[in-house]
GROMACS .gro file of N, CA and C in nm:
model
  519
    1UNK      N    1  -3.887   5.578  26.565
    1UNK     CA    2  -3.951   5.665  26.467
    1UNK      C    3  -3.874   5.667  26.335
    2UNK      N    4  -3.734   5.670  26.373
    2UNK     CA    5  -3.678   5.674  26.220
    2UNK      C    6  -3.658   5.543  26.106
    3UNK      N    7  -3.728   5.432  26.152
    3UNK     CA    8  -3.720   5.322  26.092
    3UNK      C    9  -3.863   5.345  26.081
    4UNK      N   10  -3.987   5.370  26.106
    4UNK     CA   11  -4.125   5.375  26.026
    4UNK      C   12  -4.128   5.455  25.956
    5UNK      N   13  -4.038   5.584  25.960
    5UNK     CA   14  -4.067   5.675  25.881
    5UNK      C   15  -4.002   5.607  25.729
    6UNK      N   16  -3.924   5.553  25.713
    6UNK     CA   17  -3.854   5.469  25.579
    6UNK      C   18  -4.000   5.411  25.525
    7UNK      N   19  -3.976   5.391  25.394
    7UNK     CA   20  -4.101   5.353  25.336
    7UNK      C   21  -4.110   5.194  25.346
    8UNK      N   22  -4.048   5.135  25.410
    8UNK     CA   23  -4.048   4.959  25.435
    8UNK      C   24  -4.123   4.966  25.608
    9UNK      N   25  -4.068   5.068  25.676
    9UNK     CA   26  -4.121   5.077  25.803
    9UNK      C   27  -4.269   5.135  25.815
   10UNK      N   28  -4.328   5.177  25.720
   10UNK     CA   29  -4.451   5.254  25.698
   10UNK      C   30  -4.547   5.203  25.626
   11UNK      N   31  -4.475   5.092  25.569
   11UNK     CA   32  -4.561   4.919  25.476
   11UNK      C   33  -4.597   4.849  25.604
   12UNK      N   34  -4.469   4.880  25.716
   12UNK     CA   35  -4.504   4.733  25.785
   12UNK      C   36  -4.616   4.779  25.855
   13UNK      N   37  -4.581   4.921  25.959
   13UNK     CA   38  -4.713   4.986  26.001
   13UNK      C   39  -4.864   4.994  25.956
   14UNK      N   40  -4.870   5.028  25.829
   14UNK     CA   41  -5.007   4.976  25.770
   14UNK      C   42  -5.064   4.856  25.739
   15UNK      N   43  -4.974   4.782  25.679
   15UNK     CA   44  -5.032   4.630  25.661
   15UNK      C   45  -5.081   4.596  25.802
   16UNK      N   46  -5.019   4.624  25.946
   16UNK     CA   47  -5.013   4.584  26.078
   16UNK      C   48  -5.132   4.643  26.095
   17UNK      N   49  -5.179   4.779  26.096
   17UNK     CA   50  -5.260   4.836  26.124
   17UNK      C   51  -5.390   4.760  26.050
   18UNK      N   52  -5.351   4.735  25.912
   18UNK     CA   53  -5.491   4.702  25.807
   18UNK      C   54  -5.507   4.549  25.871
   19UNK      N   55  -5.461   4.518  25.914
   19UNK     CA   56  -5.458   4.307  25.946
   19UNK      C   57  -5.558   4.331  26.094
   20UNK      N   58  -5.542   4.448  26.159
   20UNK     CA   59  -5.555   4.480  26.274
   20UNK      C   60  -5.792   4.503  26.288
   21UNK      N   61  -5.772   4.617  26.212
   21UNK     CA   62  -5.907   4.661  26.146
   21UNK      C   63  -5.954   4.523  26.079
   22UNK      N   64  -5.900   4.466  25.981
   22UNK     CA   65  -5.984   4.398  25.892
   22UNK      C   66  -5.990   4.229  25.982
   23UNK      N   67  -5.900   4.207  26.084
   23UNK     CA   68  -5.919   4.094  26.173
   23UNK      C   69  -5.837   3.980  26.057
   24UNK      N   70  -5.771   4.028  26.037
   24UNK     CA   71  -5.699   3.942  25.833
   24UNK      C   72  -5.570   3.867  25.927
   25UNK      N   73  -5.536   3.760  25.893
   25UNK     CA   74  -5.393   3.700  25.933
   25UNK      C   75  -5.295   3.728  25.843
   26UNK      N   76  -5.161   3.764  25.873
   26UNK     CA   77  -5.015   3.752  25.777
   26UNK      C   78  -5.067   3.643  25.660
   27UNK      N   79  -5.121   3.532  25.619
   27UNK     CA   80  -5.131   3.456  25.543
   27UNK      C   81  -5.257   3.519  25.470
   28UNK      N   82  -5.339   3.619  25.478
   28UNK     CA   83  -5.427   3.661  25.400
   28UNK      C   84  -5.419   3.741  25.327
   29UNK      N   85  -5.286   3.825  25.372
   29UNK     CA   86  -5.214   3.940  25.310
   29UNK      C   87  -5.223   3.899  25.137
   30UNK      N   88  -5.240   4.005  25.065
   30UNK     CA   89  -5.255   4.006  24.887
   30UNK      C   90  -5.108   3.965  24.863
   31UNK      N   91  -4.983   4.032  24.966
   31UNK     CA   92  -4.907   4.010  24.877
   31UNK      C   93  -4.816   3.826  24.928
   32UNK      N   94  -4.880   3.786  25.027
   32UNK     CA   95  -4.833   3.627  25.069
   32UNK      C   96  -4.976   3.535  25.009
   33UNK      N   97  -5.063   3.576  24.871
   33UNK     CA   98  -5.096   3.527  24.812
   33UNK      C   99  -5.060   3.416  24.719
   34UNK      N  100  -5.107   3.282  24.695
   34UNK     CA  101  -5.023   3.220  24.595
   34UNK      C  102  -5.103   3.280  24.468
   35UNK      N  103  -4.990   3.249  24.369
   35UNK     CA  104  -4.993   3.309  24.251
   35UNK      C  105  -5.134   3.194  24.157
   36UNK      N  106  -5.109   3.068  24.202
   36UNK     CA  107  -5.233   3.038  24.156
   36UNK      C  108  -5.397   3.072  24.151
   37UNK      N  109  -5.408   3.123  24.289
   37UNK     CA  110  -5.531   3.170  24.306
   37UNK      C  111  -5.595   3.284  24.234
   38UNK      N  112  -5.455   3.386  24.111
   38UNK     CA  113  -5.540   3.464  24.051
   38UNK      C  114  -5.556   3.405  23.893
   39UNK      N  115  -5.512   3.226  23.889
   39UNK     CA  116  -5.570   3.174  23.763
   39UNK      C  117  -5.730   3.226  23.754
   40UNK      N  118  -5.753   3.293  23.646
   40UNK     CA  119  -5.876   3.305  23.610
   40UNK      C  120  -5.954   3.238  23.529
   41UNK      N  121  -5.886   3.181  23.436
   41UNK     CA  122  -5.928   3.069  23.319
   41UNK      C  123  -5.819   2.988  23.297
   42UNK      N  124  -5.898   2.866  23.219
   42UNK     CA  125  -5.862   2.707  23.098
   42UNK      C  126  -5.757   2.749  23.066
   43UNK      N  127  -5.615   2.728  23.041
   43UNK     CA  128  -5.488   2.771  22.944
   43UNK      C  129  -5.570   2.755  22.804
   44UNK      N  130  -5.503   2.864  22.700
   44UNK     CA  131  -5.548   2.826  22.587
   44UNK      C  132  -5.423   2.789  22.477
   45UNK      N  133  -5.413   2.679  22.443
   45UNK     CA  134  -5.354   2.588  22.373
   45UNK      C  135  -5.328   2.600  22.182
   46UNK      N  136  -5.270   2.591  22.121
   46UNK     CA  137  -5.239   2.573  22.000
   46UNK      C  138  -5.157   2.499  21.943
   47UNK      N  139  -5.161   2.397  21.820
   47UNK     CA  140  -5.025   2.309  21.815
   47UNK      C  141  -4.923   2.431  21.714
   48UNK      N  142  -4.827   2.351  21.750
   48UNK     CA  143  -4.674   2.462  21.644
   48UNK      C  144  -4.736   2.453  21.519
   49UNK      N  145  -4.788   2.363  21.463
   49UNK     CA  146  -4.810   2.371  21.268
   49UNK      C  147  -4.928   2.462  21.275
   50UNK      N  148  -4.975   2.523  21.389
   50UNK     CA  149  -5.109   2.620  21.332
   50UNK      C  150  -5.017   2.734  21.286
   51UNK      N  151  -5.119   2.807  21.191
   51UNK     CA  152  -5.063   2.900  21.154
   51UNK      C  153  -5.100   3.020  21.236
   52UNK      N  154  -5.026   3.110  21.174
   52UNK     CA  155  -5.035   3.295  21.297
   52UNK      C  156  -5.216   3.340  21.319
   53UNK      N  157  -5.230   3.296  21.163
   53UNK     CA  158  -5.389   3.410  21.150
   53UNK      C  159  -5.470   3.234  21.235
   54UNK      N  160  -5.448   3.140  21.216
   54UNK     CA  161  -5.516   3.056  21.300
   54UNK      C  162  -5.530   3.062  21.470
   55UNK      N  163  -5.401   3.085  21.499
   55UNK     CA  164  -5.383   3.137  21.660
   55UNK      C  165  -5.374   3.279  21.701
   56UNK      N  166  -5.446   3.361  21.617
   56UNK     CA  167  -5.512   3.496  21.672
   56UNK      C  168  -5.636   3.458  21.640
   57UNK      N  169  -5.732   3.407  21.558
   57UNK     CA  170  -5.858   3.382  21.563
   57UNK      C  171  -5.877   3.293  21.669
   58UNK      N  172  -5.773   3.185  21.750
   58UNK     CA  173  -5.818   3.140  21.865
   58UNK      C  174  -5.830   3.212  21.979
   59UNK      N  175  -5.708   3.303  21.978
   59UNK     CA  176  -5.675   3.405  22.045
   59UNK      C  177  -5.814   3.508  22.094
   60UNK      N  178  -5.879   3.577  21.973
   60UNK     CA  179  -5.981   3.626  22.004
   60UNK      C  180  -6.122   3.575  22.044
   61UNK      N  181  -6.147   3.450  22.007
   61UNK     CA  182  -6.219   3.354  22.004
   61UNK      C  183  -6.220   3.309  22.171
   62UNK      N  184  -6.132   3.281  22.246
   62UNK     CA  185  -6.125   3.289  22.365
   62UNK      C  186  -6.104   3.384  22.449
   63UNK      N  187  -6.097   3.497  22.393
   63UNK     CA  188  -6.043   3.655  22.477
   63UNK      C  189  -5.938   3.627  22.529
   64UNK      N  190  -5.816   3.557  22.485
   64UNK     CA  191  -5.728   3.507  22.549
   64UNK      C  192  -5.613   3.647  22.451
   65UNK      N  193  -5.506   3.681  22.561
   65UNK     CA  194  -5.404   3.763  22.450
   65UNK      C  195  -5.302   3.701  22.466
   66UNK      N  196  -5.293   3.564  22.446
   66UNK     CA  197  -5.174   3.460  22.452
   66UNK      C  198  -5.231   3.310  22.388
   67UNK      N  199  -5.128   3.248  22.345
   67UNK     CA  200  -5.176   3.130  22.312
   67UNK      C  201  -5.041   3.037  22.380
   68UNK      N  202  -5.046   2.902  22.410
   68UNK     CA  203  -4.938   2.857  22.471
   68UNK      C  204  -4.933   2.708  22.327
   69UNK      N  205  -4.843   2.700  22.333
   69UNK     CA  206  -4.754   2.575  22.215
   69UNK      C  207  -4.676   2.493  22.321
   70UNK      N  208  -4.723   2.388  22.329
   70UNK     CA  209  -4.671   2.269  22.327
   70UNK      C  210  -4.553   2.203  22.264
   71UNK      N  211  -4.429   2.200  22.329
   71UNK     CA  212  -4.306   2.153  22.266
   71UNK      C  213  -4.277   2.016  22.272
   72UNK      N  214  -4.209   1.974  22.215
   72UNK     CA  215  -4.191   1.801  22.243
   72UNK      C  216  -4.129   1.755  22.344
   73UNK      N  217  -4.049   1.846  22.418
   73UNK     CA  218  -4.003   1.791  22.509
   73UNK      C  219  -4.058   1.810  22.660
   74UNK      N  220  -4.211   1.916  22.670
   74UNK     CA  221  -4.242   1.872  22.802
   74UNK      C  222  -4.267   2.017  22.825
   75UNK      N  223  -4.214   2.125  22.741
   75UNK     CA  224  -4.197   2.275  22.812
   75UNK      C  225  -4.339   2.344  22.706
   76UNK      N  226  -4.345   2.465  22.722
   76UNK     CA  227  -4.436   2.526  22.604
   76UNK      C  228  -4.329   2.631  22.550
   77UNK      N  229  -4.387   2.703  22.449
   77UNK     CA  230  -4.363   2.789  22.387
   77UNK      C  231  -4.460   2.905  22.413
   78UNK      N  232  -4.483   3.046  22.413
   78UNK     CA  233  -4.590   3.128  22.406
   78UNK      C  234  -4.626   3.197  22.328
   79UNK      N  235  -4.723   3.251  22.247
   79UNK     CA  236  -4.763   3.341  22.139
   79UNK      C  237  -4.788   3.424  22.218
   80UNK      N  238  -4.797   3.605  22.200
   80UNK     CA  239  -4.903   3.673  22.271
   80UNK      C  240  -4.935   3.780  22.174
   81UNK      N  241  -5.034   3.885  22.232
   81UNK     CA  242  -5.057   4.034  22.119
   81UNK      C  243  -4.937   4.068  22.079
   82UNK      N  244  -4.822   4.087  22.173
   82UNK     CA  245  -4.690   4.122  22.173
   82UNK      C  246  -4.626   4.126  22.012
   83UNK      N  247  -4.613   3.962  22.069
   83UNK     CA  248  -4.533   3.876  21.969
   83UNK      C  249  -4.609   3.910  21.763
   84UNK      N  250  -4.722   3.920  21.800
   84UNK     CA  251  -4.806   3.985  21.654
   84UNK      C  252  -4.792   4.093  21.638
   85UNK      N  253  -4.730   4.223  21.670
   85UNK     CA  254  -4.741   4.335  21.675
   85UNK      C  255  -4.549   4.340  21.615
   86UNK      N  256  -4.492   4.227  21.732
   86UNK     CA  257  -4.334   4.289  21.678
   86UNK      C  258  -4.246   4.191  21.595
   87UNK      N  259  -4.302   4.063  21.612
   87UNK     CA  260  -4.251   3.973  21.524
   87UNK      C  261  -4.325   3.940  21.400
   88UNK      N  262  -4.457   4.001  21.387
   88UNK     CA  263  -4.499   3.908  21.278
   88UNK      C  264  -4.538   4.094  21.199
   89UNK      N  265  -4.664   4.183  21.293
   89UNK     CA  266  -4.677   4.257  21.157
   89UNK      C  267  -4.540   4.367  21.150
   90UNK      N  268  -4.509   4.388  21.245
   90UNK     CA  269  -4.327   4.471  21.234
   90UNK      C  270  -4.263   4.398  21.106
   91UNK      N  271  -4.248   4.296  21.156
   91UNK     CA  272  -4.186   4.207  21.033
   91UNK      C  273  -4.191   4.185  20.919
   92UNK      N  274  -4.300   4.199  20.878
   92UNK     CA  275  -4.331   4.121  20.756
   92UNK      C  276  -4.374   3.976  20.752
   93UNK      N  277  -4.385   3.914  20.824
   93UNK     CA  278  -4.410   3.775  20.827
   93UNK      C  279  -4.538   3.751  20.815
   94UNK      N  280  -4.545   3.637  20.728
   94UNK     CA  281  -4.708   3.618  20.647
   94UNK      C  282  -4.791   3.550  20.739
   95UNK      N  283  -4.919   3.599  20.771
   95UNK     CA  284  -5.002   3.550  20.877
   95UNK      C  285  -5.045   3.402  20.831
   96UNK      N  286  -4.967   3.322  20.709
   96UNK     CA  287  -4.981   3.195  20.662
   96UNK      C  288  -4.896   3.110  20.754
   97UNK      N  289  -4.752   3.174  20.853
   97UNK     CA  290  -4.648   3.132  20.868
   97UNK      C  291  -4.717   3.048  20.999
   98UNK      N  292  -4.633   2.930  21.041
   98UNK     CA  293  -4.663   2.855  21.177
   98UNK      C  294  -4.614   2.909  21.300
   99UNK      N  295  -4.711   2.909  21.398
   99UNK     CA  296  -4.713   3.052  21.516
   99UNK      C  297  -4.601   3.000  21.538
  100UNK      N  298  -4.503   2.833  21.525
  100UNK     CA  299  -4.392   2.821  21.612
  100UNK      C  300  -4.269   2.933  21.602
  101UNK      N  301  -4.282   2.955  21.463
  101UNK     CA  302  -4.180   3.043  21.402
  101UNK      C  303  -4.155   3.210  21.429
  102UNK      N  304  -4.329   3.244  21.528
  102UNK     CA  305  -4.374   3.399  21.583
  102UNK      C  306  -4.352   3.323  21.705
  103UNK      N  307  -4.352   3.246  21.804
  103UNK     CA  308  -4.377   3.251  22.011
  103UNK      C  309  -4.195   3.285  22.072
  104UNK      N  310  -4.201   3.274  22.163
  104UNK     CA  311  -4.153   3.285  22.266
  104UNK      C  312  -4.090   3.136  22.303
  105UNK      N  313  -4.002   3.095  22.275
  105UNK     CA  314  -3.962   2.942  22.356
  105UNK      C  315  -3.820   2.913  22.407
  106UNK      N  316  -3.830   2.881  22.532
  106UNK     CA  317  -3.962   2.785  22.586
  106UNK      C  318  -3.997   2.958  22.684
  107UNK      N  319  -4.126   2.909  22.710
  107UNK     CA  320  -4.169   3.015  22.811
  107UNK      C  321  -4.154   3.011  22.928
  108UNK      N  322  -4.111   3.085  23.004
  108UNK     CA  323  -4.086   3.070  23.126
  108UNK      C  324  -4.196   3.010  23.234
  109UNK      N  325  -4.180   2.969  23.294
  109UNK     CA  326  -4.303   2.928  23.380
  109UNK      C  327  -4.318   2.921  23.574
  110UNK      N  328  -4.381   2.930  23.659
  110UNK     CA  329  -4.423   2.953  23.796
  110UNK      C  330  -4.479   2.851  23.829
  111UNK      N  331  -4.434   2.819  23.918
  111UNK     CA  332  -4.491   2.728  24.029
  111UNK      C  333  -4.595   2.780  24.114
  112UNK      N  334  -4.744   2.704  24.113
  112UNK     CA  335  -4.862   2.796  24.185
  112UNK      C  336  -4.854   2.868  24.288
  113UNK      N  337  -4.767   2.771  24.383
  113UNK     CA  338  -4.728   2.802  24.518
  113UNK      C  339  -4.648   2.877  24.546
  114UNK      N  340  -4.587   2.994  24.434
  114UNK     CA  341  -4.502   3.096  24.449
  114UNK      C  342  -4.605   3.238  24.503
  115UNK      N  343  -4.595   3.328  24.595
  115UNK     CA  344  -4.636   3.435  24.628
  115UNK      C  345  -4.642   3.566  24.473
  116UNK      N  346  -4.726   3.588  24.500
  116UNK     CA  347  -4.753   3.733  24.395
  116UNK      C  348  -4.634   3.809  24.363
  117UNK      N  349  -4.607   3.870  24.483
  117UNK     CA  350  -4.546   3.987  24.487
  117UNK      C  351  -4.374   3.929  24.410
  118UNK      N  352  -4.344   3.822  24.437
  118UNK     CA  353  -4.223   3.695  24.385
  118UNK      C  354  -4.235   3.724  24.234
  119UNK      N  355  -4.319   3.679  24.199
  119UNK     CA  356  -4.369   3.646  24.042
  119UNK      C  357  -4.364   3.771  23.963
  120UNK      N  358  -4.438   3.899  24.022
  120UNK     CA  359  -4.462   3.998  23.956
  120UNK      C  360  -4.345   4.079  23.968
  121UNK      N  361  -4.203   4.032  24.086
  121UNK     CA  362  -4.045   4.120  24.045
  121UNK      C  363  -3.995   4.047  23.936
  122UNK      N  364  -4.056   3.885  23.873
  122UNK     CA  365  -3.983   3.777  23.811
  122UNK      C  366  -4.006   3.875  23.664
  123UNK      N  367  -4.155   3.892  23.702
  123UNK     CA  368  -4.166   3.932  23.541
  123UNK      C  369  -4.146   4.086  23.504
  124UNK      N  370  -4.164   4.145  23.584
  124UNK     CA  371  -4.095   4.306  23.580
  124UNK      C  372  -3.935   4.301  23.544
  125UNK      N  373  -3.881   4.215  23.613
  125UNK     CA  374  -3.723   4.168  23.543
  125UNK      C  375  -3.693   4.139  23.401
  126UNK      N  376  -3.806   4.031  23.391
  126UNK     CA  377  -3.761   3.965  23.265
  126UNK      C  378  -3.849   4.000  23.197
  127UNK      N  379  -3.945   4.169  23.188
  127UNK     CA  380  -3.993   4.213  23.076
  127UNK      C  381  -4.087   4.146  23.003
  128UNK      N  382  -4.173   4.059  23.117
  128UNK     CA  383  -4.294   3.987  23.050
  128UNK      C  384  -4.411   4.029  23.114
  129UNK      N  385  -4.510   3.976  23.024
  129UNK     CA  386  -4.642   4.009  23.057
  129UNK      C  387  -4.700   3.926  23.095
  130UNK      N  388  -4.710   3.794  23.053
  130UNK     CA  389  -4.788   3.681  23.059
  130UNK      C  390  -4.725   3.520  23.135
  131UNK      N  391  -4.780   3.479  23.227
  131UNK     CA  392  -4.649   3.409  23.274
  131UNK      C  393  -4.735   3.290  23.334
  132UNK      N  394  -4.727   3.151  23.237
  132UNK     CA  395  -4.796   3.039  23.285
  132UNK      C  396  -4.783   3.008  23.409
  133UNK      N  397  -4.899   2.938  23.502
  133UNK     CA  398  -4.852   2.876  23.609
  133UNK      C  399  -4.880   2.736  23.599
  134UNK      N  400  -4.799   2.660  23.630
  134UNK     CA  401  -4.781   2.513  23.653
  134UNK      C  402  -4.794   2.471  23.766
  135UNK      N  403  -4.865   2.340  23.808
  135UNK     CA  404  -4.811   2.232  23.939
  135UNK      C  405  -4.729   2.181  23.921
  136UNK      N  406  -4.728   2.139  24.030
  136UNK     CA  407  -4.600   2.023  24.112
  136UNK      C  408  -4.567   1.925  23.983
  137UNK      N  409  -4.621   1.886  23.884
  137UNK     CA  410  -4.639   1.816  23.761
  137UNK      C  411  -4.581   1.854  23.632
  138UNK      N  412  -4.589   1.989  23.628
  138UNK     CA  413  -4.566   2.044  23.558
  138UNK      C  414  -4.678   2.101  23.428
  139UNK      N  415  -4.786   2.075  23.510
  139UNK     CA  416  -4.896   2.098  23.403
  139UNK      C  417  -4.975   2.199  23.429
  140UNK      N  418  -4.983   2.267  23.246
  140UNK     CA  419  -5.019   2.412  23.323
  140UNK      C  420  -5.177   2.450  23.369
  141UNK      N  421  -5.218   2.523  23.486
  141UNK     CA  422  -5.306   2.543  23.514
  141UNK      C  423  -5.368   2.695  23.432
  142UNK      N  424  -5.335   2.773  23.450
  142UNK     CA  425  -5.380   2.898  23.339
  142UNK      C  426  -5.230   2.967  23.323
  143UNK      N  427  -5.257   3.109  23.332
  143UNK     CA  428  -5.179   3.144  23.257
  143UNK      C  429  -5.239   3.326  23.330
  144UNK      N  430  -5.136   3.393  23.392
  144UNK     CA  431  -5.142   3.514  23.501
  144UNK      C  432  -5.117   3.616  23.394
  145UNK      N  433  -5.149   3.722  23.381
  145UNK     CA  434  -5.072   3.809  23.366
  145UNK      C  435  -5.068   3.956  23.420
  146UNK      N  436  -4.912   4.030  23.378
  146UNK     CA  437  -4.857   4.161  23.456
  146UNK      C  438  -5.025   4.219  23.544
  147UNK      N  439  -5.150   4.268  23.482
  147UNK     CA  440  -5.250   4.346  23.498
  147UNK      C  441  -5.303   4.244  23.658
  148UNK      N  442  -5.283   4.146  23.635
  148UNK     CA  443  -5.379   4.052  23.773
  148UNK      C  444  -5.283   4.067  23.871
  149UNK      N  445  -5.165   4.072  23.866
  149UNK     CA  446  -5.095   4.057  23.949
  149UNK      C  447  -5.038   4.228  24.036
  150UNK      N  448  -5.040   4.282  23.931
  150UNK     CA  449  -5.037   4.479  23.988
  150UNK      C  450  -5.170   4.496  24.075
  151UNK      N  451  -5.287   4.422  23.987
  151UNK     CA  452  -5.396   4.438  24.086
  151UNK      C  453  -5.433   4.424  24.190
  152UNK      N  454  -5.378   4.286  24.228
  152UNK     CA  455  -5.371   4.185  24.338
  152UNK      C  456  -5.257   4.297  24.458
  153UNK      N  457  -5.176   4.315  24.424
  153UNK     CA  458  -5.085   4.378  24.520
  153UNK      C  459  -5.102   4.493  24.546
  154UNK      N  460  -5.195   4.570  24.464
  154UNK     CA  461  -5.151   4.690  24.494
  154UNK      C  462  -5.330   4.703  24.541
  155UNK      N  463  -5.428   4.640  24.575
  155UNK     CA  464  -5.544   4.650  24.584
  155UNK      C  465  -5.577   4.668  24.739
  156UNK      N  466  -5.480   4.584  24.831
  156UNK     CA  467  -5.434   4.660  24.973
  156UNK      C  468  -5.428   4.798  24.981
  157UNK      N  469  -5.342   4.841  24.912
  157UNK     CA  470  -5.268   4.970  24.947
  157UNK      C  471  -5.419   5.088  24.951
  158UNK      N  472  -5.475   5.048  24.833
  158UNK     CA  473  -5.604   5.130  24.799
  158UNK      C  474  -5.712   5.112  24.865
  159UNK      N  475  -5.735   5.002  24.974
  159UNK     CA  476  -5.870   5.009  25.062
  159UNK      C  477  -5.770   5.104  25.167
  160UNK      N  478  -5.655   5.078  25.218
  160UNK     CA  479  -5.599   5.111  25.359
  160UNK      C  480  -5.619   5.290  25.304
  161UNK      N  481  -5.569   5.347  25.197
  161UNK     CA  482  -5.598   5.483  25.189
  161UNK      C  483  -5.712   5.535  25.183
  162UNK      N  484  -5.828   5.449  25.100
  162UNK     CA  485  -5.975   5.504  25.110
  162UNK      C  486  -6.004   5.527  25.277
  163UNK      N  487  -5.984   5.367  25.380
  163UNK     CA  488  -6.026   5.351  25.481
  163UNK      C  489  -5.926   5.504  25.571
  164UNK      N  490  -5.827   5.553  25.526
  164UNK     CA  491  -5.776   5.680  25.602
  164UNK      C  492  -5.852   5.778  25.561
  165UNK      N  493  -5.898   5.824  25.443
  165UNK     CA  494  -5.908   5.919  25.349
  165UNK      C  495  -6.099   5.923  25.480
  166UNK      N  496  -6.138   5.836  25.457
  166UNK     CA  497  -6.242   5.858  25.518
  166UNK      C  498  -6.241   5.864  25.681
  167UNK      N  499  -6.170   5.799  25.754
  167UNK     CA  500  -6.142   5.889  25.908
  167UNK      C  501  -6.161   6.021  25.922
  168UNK      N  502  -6.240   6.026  25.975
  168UNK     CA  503  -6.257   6.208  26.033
  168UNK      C  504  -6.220   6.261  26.126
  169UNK      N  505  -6.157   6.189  26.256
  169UNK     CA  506  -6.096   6.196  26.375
  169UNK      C  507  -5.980   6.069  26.391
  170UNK      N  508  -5.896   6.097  26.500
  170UNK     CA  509  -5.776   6.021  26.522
  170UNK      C  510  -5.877   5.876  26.601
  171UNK      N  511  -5.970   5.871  26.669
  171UNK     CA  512  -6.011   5.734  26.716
  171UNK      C  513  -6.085   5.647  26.613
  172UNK      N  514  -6.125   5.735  26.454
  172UNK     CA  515  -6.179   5.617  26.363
  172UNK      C  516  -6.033   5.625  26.288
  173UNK      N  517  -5.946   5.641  26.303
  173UNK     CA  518  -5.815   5.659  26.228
  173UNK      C  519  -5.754   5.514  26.283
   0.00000   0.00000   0.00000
């Protein structure tokens, strides 16, 4: 009893319990998800000589709140809302300037085949929002961010409480 009652012993109990009800295997679990599967869209691309107001009109133009730059040596760079808000209008910097001079480089990047819950301590660490994923190749497939990945993990937790919240007796419990 005193190891379920700990809040790691009371994860394992429910996930056990929810795998149990929903007939789900350890490998279906949200949080032994690969991180690729919550690519939602195309990466969206910009070269370094575009300028700022050019890669926020792509930016919006694709509903994208990131743009990724292409470096010469193989890695990207990243633009995001962020980066326009604290480097460019904080700044002063003229929306004439080349986004290379507003991103992020190089940007960090994930391997598809990394689990959710992995990715989303990577970027809670390192204070990012937006976090390309790459293959085995190194080529990027989209591009995750913080909101898909809180969703993804924490979207368990919220059927297993509805599915209690609605038990009315200990045998639908």
């Amino acid at each position: 009893r005193a190891v379920f009652a700990k809040p790691a012993g009371l994860s394992f109990l429910a996930t056990s319990a929810w795998d149990t009800i929903s007939g789900r295997t350890p490998n279906q679990r949200p949080a032994l998800t690969a991180v690729a599967d919550l690519v939602r869209a195309e990466p969206v691309f910009m070269p370094a000589v575009a300028t700022v107001r050019e890669a926020v009109t792509h930016m919006t133009e694709q509903r994208a709140s990131y743009v990724l730059i292409p470096l010469p040596n193989g890695e990207f760079g990243i633009f995001t809302d962020r980066d326009l808000r604290t480097r460019v209008v904080a700044a002063g910097m003229s929306l004439d300037a080349p986004v290379a001079q507003a991103m992020s480089a190089p940007a960090r990047t994930v391997t598809a085949d990394r689990a959710v819950t992995t990715v989303l301590m990577d970027m809670l660490e390192y204070g990012m929002r937006h976090m390309p994923v790459v293959n085995h190749r190194g080529q990027v497939l989209g591009v995750v961010e913080e909101t898909d990945l809180v969703a993804s993990s924490t979207q368990q937790s919220f059927l297993l409480r509805r599915s209690i919240a609605l038990a009315s007796n200990n045998s639908e419990l």
